[in-house]
């Protein structure tokens, strides 16, 4: 199964991604985490180089430029650990990235099964972000990330909706209920 999970900062993408990957036996790829690690604790010179290039954008809550992200995803989806399927968290972030992902998958003779959209209101997103303690979750950055979400992520939903690959899930429910709804819809 090949999935992407979409939602604002604090929508529960990470939590649901971890559960889904365990249940479906697929690999989770979180671009935010990979970039965060490339900046803070790179394991290889390539990762350190990537980290240096993305750092200015990352630290201001801006999106990393598409060409950098697309190149990164191409390399990542060629790794052997994703052969059983994958779930992308944090990618795509824009309609352009969504389209580029489809082009890339065509090249790899793969196809995305579903885009899962965790619907959570702005006020709940802010409350949840303020309640967690990651160092990059300060109020101005949260606000900027949410603004970026509305500007760039929402148009992407139309892209997947039009292609009949969008699953809309109420992300304000309890974690268990959200997880159940996702599995029910995936199986239905
Ligand atoms: P996240 O942890 O998913 O909120 O990502 C944290 C930061 O990583 C974002 O604010 C962006 O700077 C960067 N980032 C993560 N994924 C992407 C992406 N698909 N495109 C551009 N920038 C990204």
Coordinates of C-alpha atoms and ligand atoms in Angstrom, one line a residue:
X1 CA 0.0 0.0 0.0
X2 CA 1.3 3.4 -0.9
X3 CA -0.2 6.3 1.1
X4 CA 0.3 9.9 1.9
X5 CA -1.0 11.5 5.1
X6 CA -1.9 15.2 5.0
X7 CA -2.8 17.7 7.7
X8 CA -1.6 20.8 9.5
X9 CA 1.0 20.9 12.2
X10 CA -0.5 19.2 15.1
X11 CA -3.2 17.4 13.1
X12 CA -1.9 14.0 14.3
X13 CA -0.1 12.9 11.1
X14 CA 2.9 11.4 13.1
X15 CA 0.7 9.5 15.5
X16 CA -1.6 8.1 12.8
X17 CA 1.4 7.4 10.5
X18 CA 3.1 5.3 13.1
X19 CA 0.0 3.2 13.8
X20 CA -0.8 2.7 10.2
X21 CA 2.7 1.6 9.2
X22 CA 2.8 -0.9 12.0
X23 CA -0.6 -2.3 11.1
X24 CA 0.0 -2.4 7.3
X25 CA 3.7 -3.4 7.5
X26 CA 4.8 -0.4 5.5
X27 CA 7.6 2.1 6.0
X28 CA 7.0 5.6 7.2
X29 CA 8.9 8.5 5.7
X30 CA 8.5 11.8 7.5
X31 CA 10.2 14.7 5.6
X32 CA 10.1 17.0 8.6
X33 CA 11.9 14.4 10.7
X34 CA 14.4 13.7 8.1
X35 CA 15.2 17.4 7.5
X36 CA 15.3 17.9 11.3
X37 CA 17.8 15.2 11.7
X38 CA 19.9 16.3 8.6
X39 CA 20.2 19.7 10.3
X40 CA 20.7 18.7 14.0
X41 CA 22.5 15.3 13.8
X42 CA 23.5 14.3 10.3
X43 CA 24.8 10.8 10.0
X44 CA 26.6 11.1 6.6
X45 CA 28.3 13.9 4.7
X46 CA 25.4 13.8 2.1
X47 CA 22.9 14.3 4.9
X48 CA 25.0 17.2 6.4
X49 CA 25.1 18.9 2.9
X50 CA 21.3 18.5 2.6
X51 CA 20.9 19.9 6.1
X52 CA 22.9 23.0 5.3
X53 CA 20.9 23.7 2.2
X54 CA 17.5 23.3 3.9
X55 CA 18.3 25.0 7.2
X56 CA 17.4 28.6 6.4
X57 CA 13.9 27.6 5.1
X58 CA 13.3 25.1 7.9
X59 CA 14.2 27.5 10.7
X60 CA 11.8 30.2 9.4
X61 CA 8.8 27.8 8.9
X62 CA 9.1 28.3 5.1
X63 CA 8.8 25.4 2.7
X64 CA 12.0 24.0 1.4
X65 CA 12.2 24.8 -2.4
X66 CA 10.5 22.1 -4.6
X67 CA 13.6 21.0 -6.6
X68 CA 15.4 20.2 -3.4
X69 CA 12.5 18.2 -1.9
X70 CA 11.8 16.4 -5.2
X71 CA 15.4 15.3 -5.5
X72 CA 15.4 14.1 -1.9
X73 CA 12.2 12.1 -2.5
X74 CA 13.5 10.5 -5.6
X75 CA 16.6 9.2 -3.7
X76 CA 14.4 8.1 -0.7
X77 CA 11.9 6.1 -2.8
X78 CA 14.8 4.1 -4.4
X79 CA 15.9 2.8 -1.0
X80 CA 15.3 -1.0 -0.4
X81 CA 13.4 -0.5 2.8
X82 CA 10.3 0.9 1.0
X83 CA 9.7 -2.1 -1.2
X84 CA 6.8 -3.3 0.9
X85 CA 5.0 0.0 0.6
X86 CA 5.2 3.3 2.3
X87 CA 3.4 6.2 3.9
X88 CA 4.7 9.7 3.3
X89 CA 4.2 12.2 6.1
X90 CA 5.0 15.9 5.2
X91 CA 5.2 15.2 1.5
X92 CA 3.7 16.4 -0.8
X93 CA 3.0 19.8 0.7
X94 CA 1.9 21.6 -2.5
X95 CA -0.1 20.8 -5.6
X96 CA 3.1 21.0 -7.5
X97 CA 4.8 18.4 -5.3
X98 CA 1.7 16.2 -5.6
X99 CA 2.0 16.3 -9.4
X100 CA 5.7 15.7 -9.2
X101 CA 5.2 12.7 -6.9
X102 CA 2.8 11.2 -9.5
X103 CA 5.5 11.7 -12.3
X104 CA 8.1 10.2 -10.1
X105 CA 5.9 7.2 -9.3
X106 CA 5.1 6.8 -13.0
X107 CA 8.9 6.6 -13.6
X108 CA 9.2 3.9 -10.9
X109 CA 6.1 2.1 -12.2
X110 CA 4.3 2.6 -8.9
X111 CA 1.0 4.3 -8.0
X112 CA -0.3 6.1 -5.0
X113 CA -3.3 4.4 -3.4
X114 CA -4.7 7.1 -1.2
X115 CA -4.1 10.6 0.2
X116 CA -5.5 10.7 3.8
X117 CA -6.5 14.2 4.9
X118 CA -6.8 14.7 8.6
X119 CA -9.3 17.6 9.0
X120 CA -8.6 19.7 12.1
X121 CA -9.7 23.3 12.7
X122 CA -7.1 26.1 13.0
X123 CA -7.9 26.7 16.7
X124 CA -7.3 23.0 17.6
X125 CA -4.1 22.9 15.6
X126 CA -2.7 25.9 17.5
X127 CA -3.7 24.4 20.9
X128 CA -2.2 21.1 20.1
X129 CA 1.1 22.6 18.9
X130 CA 1.4 24.8 21.9
X131 CA 0.9 21.7 24.1
X132 CA 3.9 19.9 22.7
X133 CA 7.5 20.7 23.6
X134 CA 9.6 20.5 20.4
X135 CA 12.1 23.3 20.2
X136 CA 10.8 24.6 16.9
X137 CA 7.2 24.8 18.1
X138 CA 7.2 28.4 19.3
X139 CA 4.0 30.5 18.6
X140 CA 5.2 32.7 15.7
X141 CA 6.5 29.6 13.9
X142 CA 3.3 27.7 14.5
X143 CA 1.3 30.6 13.1
X144 CA 3.5 30.8 10.1
X145 CA 3.2 27.0 9.5
X146 CA -0.6 27.2 9.6
X147 CA -0.6 30.1 7.2
X148 CA 1.6 28.1 4.9
X149 CA -0.8 25.2 5.2
X150 CA -3.7 27.3 4.0
X151 CA -1.8 28.8 1.2
X152 CA -0.2 25.7 -0.2
X153 CA -1.7 22.5 1.2
X154 CA -5.4 23.2 0.6
X155 CA -5.1 23.5 -3.2
X156 CA -3.5 20.1 -3.1
X157 CA -6.7 18.5 -1.8
X158 CA -8.4 19.5 -5.0
X159 CA -5.7 17.7 -6.9
X160 CA -6.4 14.4 -5.1
X161 CA -10.1 14.9 -4.9
X162 CA -10.3 15.3 -8.6
X163 CA -8.4 12.1 -9.1
X164 CA -10.7 10.2 -6.6
X165 CA -7.8 9.4 -4.3
X166 CA -8.7 11.6 -1.3
X167 CA -9.9 10.1 2.0
X168 CA -11.3 12.8 4.4
X169 CA -11.0 11.9 8.0
X170 CA -12.2 13.9 11.1
X171 CA -8.9 14.5 12.9
X172 CA -10.5 16.1 15.9
X173 CA -11.7 12.7 17.3
X174 CA -9.9 10.6 19.8
X175 CA -6.7 9.0 18.4
X176 CA -8.3 5.5 18.4
X177 CA -11.4 6.7 16.6
X178 CA -9.3 8.5 13.9
X179 CA -7.2 5.3 13.4
X180 CA -10.4 3.2 13.1
X181 CA -11.9 5.6 10.6
X182 CA -8.8 5.5 8.4
X183 CA -8.6 1.7 8.4
X184 CA -12.3 1.3 7.7
X185 CA -12.1 3.7 4.8
X186 CA -8.9 2.0 3.4
X187 CA -10.6 -1.4 3.6
X188 CA -13.9 -0.2 2.2
Ligands
LIG1 P1 7.1 19.3 9.6 O1 7.8 18.6 10.7 O2 6.4 18.3 8.6 O3 6.1 20.3 10.0 O4 8.2 20.0 8.7 C1 9.0 21.0 9.3 C2 9.6 21.9 8.2 O5 10.3 21.1 7.2 C3 8.6 22.7 7.4 O6 8.3 23.9 8.0 C4 9.5 22.9 6.1 O7 10.5 23.9 6.3 C5 10.2 21.6 5.9 N1 9.5 20.6 5.1 C6 9.0 19.4 5.5 N2 8.4 18.8 4.4 C7 8.5 19.6 3.4 C8 8.0 19.6 2.0 N3 7.4 18.5 1.5 N4 8.3 20.6 1.2 C9 8.9 21.7 1.7 N5 9.4 21.8 2.9 C10 9.2 20.8 3.8

